[in-house]
Every structure is written in structure tokens, then in C-alpha cells.
Short mmCIF file of C-alpha atoms in Angstrom, two decimals:
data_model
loop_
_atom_site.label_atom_id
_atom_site.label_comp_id
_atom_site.label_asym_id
_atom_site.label_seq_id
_atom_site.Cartn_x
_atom_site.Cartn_y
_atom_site.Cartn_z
CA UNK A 16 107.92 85.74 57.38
CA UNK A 17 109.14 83.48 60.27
CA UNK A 18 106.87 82.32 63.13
CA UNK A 19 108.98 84.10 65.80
CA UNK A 20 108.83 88.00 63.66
CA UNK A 21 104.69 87.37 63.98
CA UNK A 22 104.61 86.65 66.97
CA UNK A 23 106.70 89.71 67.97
CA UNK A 24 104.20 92.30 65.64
CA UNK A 25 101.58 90.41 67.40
CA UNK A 26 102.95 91.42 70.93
CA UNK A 27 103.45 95.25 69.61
CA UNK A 28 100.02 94.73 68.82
CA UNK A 29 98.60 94.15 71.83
CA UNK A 30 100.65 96.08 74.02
CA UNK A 31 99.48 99.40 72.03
CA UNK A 32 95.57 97.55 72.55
CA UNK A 33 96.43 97.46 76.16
CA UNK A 34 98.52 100.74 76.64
CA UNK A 35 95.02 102.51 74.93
CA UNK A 36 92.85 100.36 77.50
CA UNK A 37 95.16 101.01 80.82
CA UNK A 38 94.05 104.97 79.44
CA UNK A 39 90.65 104.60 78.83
CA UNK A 40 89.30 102.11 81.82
CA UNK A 41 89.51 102.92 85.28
CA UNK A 42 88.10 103.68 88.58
CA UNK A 43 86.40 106.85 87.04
CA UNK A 44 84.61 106.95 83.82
CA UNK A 45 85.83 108.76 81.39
CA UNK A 46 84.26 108.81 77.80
CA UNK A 47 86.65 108.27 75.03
CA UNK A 48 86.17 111.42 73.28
CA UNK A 49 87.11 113.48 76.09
CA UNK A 50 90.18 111.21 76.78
CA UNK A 51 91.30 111.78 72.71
CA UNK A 52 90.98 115.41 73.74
CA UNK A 53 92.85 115.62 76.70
CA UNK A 54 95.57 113.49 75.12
CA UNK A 55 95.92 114.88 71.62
CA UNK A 56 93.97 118.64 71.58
CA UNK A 57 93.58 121.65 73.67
CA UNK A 58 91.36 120.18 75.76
CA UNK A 59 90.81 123.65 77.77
CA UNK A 60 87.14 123.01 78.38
CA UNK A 61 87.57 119.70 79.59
CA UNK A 62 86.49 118.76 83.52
CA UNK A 63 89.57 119.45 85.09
CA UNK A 64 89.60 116.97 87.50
CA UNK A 65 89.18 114.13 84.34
CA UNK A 66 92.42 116.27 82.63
CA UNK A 67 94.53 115.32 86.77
CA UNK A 68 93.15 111.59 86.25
CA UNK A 69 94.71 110.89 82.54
CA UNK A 70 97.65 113.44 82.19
CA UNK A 71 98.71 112.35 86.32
CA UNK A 72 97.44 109.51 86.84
CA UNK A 73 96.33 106.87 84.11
CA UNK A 74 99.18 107.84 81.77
CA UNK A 75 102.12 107.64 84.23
CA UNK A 76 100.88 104.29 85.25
CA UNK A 77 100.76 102.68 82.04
CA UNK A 78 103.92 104.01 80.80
CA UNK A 79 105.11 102.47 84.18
CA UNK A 80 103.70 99.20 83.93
CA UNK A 81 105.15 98.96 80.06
CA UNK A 82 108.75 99.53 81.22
CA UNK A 83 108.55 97.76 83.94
CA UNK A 84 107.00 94.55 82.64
CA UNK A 85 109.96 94.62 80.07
CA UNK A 86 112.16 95.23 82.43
CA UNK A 87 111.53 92.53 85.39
CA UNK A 88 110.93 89.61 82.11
CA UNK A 89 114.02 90.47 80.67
CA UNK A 90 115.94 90.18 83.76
CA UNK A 91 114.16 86.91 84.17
CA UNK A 92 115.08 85.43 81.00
CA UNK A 93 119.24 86.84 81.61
CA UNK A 94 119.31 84.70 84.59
CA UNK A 95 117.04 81.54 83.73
CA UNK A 96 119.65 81.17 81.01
CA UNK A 97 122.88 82.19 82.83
CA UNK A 98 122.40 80.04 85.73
CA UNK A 99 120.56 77.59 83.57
CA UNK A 100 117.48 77.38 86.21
CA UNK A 101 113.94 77.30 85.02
CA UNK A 102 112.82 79.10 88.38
CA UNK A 103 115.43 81.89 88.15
CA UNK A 104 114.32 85.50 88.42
CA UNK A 105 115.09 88.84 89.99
CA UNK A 106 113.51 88.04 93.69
CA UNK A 107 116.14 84.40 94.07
CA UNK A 108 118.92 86.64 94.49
CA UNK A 109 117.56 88.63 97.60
CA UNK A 110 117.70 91.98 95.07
CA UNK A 111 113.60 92.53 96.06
CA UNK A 112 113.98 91.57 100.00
CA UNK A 113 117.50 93.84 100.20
CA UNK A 114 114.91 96.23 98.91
CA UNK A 115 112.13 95.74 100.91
CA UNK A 116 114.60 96.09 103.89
CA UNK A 117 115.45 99.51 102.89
CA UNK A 118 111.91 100.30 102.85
CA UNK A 119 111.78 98.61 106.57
CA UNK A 120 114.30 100.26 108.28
CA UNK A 121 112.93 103.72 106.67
CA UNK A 122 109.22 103.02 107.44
CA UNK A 123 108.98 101.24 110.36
CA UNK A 124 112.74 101.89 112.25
CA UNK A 125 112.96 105.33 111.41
CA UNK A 126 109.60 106.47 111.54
CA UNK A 127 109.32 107.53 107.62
CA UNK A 128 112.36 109.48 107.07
CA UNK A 129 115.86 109.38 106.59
CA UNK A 130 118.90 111.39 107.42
CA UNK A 131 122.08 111.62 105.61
CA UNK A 132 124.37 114.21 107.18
CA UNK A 133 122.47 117.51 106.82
CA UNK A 134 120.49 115.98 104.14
CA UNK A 135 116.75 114.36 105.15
CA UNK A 136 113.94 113.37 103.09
CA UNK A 137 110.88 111.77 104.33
CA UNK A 138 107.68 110.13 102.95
CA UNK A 139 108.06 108.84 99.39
CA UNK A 140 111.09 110.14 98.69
CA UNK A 141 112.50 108.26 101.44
CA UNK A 142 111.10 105.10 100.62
CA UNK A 143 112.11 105.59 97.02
CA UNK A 144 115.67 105.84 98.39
CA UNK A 145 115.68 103.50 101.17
CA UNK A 146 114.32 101.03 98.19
CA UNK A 147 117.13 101.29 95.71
CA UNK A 148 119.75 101.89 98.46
CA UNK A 149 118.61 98.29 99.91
CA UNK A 150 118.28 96.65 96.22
CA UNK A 151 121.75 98.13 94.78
CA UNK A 152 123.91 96.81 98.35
CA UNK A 153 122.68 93.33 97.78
CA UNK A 154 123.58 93.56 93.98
CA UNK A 155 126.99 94.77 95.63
CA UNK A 156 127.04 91.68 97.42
CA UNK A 157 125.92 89.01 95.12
CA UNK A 158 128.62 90.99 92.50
CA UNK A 159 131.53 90.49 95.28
CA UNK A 160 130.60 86.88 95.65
CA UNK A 161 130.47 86.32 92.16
CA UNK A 162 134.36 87.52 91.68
CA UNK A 163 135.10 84.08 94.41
CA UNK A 164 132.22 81.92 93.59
CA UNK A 165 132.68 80.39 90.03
CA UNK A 166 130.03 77.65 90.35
CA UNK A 167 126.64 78.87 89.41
CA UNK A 168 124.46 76.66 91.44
CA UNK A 169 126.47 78.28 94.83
CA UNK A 170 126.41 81.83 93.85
CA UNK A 171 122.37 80.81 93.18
CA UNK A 172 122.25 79.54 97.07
CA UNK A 173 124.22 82.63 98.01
CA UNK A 174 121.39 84.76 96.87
CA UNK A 175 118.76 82.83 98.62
CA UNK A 176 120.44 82.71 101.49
CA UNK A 177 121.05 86.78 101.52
CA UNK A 178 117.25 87.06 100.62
CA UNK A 179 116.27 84.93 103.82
CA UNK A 180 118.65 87.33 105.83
CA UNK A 181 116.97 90.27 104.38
CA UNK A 182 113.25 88.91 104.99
CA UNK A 183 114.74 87.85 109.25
CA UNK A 184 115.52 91.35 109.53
CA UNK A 185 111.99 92.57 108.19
CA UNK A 186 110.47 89.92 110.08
CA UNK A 187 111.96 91.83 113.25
CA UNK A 188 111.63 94.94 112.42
CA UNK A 189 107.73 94.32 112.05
CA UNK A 190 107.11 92.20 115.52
CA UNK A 191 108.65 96.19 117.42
CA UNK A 192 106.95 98.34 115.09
CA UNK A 193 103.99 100.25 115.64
CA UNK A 194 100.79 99.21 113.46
CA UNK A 195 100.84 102.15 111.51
CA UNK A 196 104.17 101.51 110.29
CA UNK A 197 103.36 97.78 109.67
CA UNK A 198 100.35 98.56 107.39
CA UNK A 199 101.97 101.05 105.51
CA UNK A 200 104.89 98.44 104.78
CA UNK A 201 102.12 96.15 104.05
CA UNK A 202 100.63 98.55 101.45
CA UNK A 203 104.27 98.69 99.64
CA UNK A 204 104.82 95.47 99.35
CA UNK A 205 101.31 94.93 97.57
CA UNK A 206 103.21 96.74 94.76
CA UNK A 207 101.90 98.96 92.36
CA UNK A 208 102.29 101.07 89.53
CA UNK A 209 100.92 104.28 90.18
CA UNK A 210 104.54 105.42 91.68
CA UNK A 211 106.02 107.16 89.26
CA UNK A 212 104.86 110.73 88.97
CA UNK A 213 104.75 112.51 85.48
CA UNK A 214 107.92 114.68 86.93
CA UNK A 215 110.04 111.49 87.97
CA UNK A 216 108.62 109.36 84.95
CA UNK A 217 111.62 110.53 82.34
CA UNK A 218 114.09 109.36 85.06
CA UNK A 219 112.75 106.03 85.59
CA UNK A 220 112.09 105.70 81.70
CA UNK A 221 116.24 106.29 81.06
CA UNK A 222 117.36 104.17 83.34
CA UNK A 223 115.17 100.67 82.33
CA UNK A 224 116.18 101.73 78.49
CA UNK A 225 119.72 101.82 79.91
CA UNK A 226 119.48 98.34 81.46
CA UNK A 227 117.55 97.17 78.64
CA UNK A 228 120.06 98.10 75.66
CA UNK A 229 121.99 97.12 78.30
CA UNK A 230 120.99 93.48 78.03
CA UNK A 231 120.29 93.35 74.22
CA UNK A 232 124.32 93.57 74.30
CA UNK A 233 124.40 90.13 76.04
CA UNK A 234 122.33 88.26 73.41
CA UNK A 235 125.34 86.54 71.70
CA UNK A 236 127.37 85.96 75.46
CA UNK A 237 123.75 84.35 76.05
CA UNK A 238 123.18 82.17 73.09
CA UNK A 239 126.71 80.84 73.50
CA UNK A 240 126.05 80.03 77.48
CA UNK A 241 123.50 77.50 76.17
CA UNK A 242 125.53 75.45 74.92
CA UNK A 243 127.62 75.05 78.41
CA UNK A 244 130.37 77.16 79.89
CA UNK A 245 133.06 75.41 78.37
CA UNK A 246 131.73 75.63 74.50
CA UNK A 247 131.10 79.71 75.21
CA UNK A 248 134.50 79.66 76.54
CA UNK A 249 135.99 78.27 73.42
CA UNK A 250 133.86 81.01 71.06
CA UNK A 251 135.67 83.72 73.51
CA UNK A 252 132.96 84.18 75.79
CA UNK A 253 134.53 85.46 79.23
CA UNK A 254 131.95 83.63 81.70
CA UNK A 255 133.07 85.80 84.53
CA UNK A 256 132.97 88.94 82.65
CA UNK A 257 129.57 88.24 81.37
CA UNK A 258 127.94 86.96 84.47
CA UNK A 259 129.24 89.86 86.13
CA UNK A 260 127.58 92.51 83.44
CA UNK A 261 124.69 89.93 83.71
CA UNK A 262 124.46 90.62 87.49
CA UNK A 263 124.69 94.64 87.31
CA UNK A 264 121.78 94.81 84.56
CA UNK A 265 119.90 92.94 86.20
CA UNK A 266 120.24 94.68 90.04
CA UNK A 267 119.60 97.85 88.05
CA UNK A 268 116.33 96.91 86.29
CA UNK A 269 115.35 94.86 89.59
CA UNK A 270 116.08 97.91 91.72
CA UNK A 271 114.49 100.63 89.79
CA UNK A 272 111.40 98.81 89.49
CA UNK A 273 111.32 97.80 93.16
CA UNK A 274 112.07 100.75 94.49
CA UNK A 275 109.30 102.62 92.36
CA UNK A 276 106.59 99.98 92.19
CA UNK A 277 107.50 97.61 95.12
CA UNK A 278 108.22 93.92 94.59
CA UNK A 279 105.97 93.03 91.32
CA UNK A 280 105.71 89.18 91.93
CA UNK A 281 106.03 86.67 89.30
CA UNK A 282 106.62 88.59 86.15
CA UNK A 283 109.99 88.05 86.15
CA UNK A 284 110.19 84.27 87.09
CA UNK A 285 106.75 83.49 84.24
CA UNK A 286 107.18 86.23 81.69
CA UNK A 287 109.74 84.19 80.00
CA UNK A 288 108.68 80.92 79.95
CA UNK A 289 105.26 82.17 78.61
CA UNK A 290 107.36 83.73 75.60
CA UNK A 291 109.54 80.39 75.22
CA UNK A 292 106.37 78.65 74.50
CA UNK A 293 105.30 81.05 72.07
CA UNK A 294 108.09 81.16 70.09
CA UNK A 295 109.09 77.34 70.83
CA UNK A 296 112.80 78.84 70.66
CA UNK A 297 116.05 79.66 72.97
CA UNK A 298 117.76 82.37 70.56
CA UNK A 299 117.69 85.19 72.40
CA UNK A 300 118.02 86.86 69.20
CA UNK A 301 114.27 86.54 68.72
CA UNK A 302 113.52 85.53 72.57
CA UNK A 303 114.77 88.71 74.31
CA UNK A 304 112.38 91.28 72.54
CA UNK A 305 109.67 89.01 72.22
CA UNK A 306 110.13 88.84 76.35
CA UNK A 307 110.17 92.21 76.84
CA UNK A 308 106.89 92.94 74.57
CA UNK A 309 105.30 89.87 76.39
CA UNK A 310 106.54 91.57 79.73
CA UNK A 311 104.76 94.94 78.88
CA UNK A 312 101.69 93.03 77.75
CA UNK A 313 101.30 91.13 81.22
CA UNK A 314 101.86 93.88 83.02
CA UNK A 315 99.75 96.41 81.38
CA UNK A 316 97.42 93.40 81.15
CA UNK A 317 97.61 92.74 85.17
CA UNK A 318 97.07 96.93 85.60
CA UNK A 319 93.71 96.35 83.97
CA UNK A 320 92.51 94.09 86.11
CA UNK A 321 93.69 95.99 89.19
CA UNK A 322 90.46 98.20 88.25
CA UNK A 323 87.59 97.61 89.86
CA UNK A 324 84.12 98.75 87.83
CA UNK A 325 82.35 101.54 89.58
CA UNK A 326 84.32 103.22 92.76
CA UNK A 327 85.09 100.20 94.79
CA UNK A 328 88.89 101.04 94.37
CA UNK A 329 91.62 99.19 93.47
CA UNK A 330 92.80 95.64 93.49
CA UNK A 331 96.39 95.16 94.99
CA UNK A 332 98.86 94.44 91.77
CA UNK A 333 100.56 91.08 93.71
CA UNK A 334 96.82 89.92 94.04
CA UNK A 335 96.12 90.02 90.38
CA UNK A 336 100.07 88.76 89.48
CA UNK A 337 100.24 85.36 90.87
CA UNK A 338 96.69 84.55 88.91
CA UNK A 339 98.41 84.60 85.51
CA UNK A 340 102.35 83.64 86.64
CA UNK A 341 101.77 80.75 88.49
CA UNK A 342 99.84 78.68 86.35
CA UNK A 343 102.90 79.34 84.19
CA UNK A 344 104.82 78.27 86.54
CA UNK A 345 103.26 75.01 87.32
CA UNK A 346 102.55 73.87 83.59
CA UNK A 347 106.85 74.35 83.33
CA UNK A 348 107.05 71.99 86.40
CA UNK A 349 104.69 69.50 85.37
CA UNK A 350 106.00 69.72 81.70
CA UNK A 351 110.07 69.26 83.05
CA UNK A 352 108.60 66.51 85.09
CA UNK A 353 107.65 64.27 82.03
#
């Protein structure tokens, strides 16, 4: 059995370890009888209010933070080795600020709701909207440029460049607001992963599987990009065509996440280089699932820690991310550097 196969049952391992842990720990204790109960048995006489917390809230979340740390590494690891940068990830191409300035304009120039015709949703639903909206017109953009820009060092700047136009905006749009609306933009872009409800879970669960079979389709265009542009082109690799389907997986994954859980920070830029160094290898053949299990296993792993013991409440989940990612991050730098 290879090194990279044990590593991957490893990482199923511990993401079931973690998935049973993001269920049994919390703000709330539950014992783990009761939990068993409520999850696997008619669990009539249990205390209703424990049955709300696990079936509502616990379970939701980690089935949220699973998908989505898959989802944000993998879209990582597409673009660290498409555009063949080591700091790569969904937030460099301005998918998470286009985002976040859907979520500004709804929360803090429209006062929480938004109007489409005779159609108007406010609160969440709004948000959720504004969020993907905002995410999916910057993919748009970064996909048009892509069609002129054949150099992938430009089309890199292009997406910085859109992100810093999308963070001006949001800069603006917070000096006029009212503090209400600041703070609860604030509180959005802490991120978390208790937004998905149990009724809009199986929505957000098809379209990350989508985007992630999605991407397990580009492991051979990948493995041949590795080699340079001009030895994938001579295996039949279309570089445009593949950077393009790159570029749509990836602002799908990026924007369901976002618009759900707000902008996660760092999984998607350290995920992968964390699983590169466990499996000391750049097939994506072996790399891609190992990042998404690695990806799960970070993010439930991060959700854990969000928990405070006792009923001092909950740490915000970009407080707890940067502990683990940029570390990561650093060791890369310092390890490129020599």
C-alpha cells in the first residue's frame, strides 16, 4: 500500500473523528447517549430543546464545515497549480470581496433588503443573494478577461486589482453607513458555519458535489499544466479551455461557500500546501482527494475550536483560521526561500 492511499484512509479517519466531535462538543452539554438517541432512535422523550441543538444546529454546521473545507482547498490547489503561484487561492481573484460587496450594498446601502421588480427579500435571504450575486459577477469578469488575457501572471493582477476595487467600494459604503449596519457587516465577514439551515442544507450540499466532480475532471488537464503550457499543449491540453472550466469551478465553490458562510480565510490558500507536504507529491491524482479530506478536517477541526467550554459563546471562525493557515503559510515562504 503506497504512502499517499494511507495517508488518504488516515484523513477519512479523522474527518469521521471530527464530524462525531463537531456533534458531540459545544456550547451546551449534551451527554453522548442522548446525542446517539436523537441521531439514530426515536428519541421522543428526549429534552426538546437538546433534539433543536443537534438535528438544527450542530448537525447542519458540521455537514457545512465538511463541504466547505473541501470545497475552498480544492479550489486552492486548481489555481496554485494553474497559475503556478504558491499563494494562489479563491480570495486573489476578488471572488470573496465581489462577494462581500453584495453583502454591502444589501446591508448597509439598502438597509437589509433587496428588490428585484415585484420580487423583495430581506434579512438572510438577502444577504445570501446579494453574496452569490456579488461572487458569480466577478467570476463573470475574471472569465471575460481570461478569453483576452493569455498570460497567467496578468489575468492573476487582474484579479487583485478587481478585489481592491471591490474592498474601495466597501470601504465607502461603511464610512456613510449607520453603525448598525456596519456591525452587522462586521459579524458576516467573521464567517461562520452555522448558515446553512437543515431546509437549505441539500441545496448547498449539490452544488459543492457539482463543483467538486466538477474539478476531479481536471486532474489530467492539471497534471499536464505542471509540466508548462507548452508540454500540456503538445499532450492536447487546450490551456484556454481548461483555465476557463478552471475559473467557473472555482467561482462556483468560492461563491457558494461565501455567500453561505462568509469569507472563510486561509483554507483555501494553506489547505493545500499542508496536503503537499503530507503526501510529498504534485499528482493530483492522489493530491486532489487527499486536499479535499485535509480541507474537511481543518475545517471541522477550526469549528471545534470556535466552541467555547461553558456558555461564554462562540469564537469568530476567521479568529480561529489564520492560527493554523498561516504558519502554513510562512513555513512555504521560508522553505521557497532556501
Amino acid at each position: 500500500m503506497n504512502k499517499g492511499l494511507i495517508y488518504c484512509i488516515l484523513l477519512t479517519l479523522a474527518v469521521v473523528v471530527l464530524f462525531a466531535v463537531n456533534i458531540l462538543v459545544g456550547s451546551v452539554l449534551i451527554p453522548a447517549g442522548e446525542v446517539w438517541r436523537v441521531l439514530f432512535t426515536d428519541a421522543a422523550d428526549v429534552k426538546p430543546s437538546w433534539q433543536y441543538i443537534i438535528l438544527q444546529a450542530r448537525l447542519p454546521q458540521a455537514i457545512t464545515a465538511m463541504f466547505t473545507g473541501a470545497a475552498l482547498a480544492v479550489s486552492g490547489l486548481m489555481l496554485q497549480t494553474a497559475f503556478r503561484n504558491p499563494l494562489a487561492g479563491p480570495s486573489i481573484f476578488g471572488i470573496n470581496s465581489g462577494a462581500g460587496l453584495g453583502v454591502a450594498l444589501v446591508m448597509l446601502f439598502f438597509g437589509g433588503s433587496l428588490s428585484v421588480g415585484s420580487l423583495s427579500m430581506s434579512g438572510f435571504a438577502a444577504v445570501l443573494l446579494a453574496a452569490f450575486i456579488g461572487a458569480m459577477l466577478v467570476m463573470a469578469c475574471i472569465f471575460f478577461f481570461s478569453t483576452i488575457v493569455r498570460n497567467h501572471v496578468m489575468l492573476l493582477i487582474i484579479g487583485i486589482m478587481i478585489g481592491y476595487i471591490s474592498n474601495s467600494v466597501i470601504s465607502l459604503l461603511n464610512f456613510f453607513a449607520t453603525d448598525e449596519g456596519v456591525r452587522s457587516y462586521m459579524v458576516w465577514g467573521m464567517g461562520s458555519f452555522s448558515g446553512v439551515s437543515l431546509q437549505a442544507l441539500p441545496l448547498f450540499t449539490v452544488v459543492i458535489v457539482i463543483g467538486l466532480l466538477g474539478s476531479a475532471l481536471l486532474i489530467k488537464p492539471l497534471n499536464a499544466l505542471l509540466l508548462g503550457d507548452r508540454y500540456a499543449e503538445n499532450l492536447g491540453i487546450n490551456i484556454i479551455r481548461t483555465r476557463n472550466w478552471l475559473l467557473i469551478v472555482t467561482g462556483l465553490l468560492t461563491a457558494i461557500t461565501t455567500a453561505f458562510c462568509g469569507p472563510v480565510a486561509f483554507i483555501g490558500l494553506a489547505v493545500p500546501h499542508i496536503a503537499r507536504l503530507l503526501l510529498t507529491t504534485d499528482n493530483h491524482r492522489l493530491l486532489l482527494p487527499a486536499t479535499m479530506l485535509c480541507g474537511s478536517v481543518v475545517a471541522l477541526l477550526c469549528n471545534v475550536l470556535c466552541f467555547l467550554p461553558g456558555e461564554n459563546g462562540v469564537i469568530p471562525l476567521n479568529a480561529v483560521t489564520p492560527l493554523i493557515g498561516a504558519p502554513v503559510i510562512i513555513y512555504v515562504i521560508m522553505k521557497g526561500r532556501k
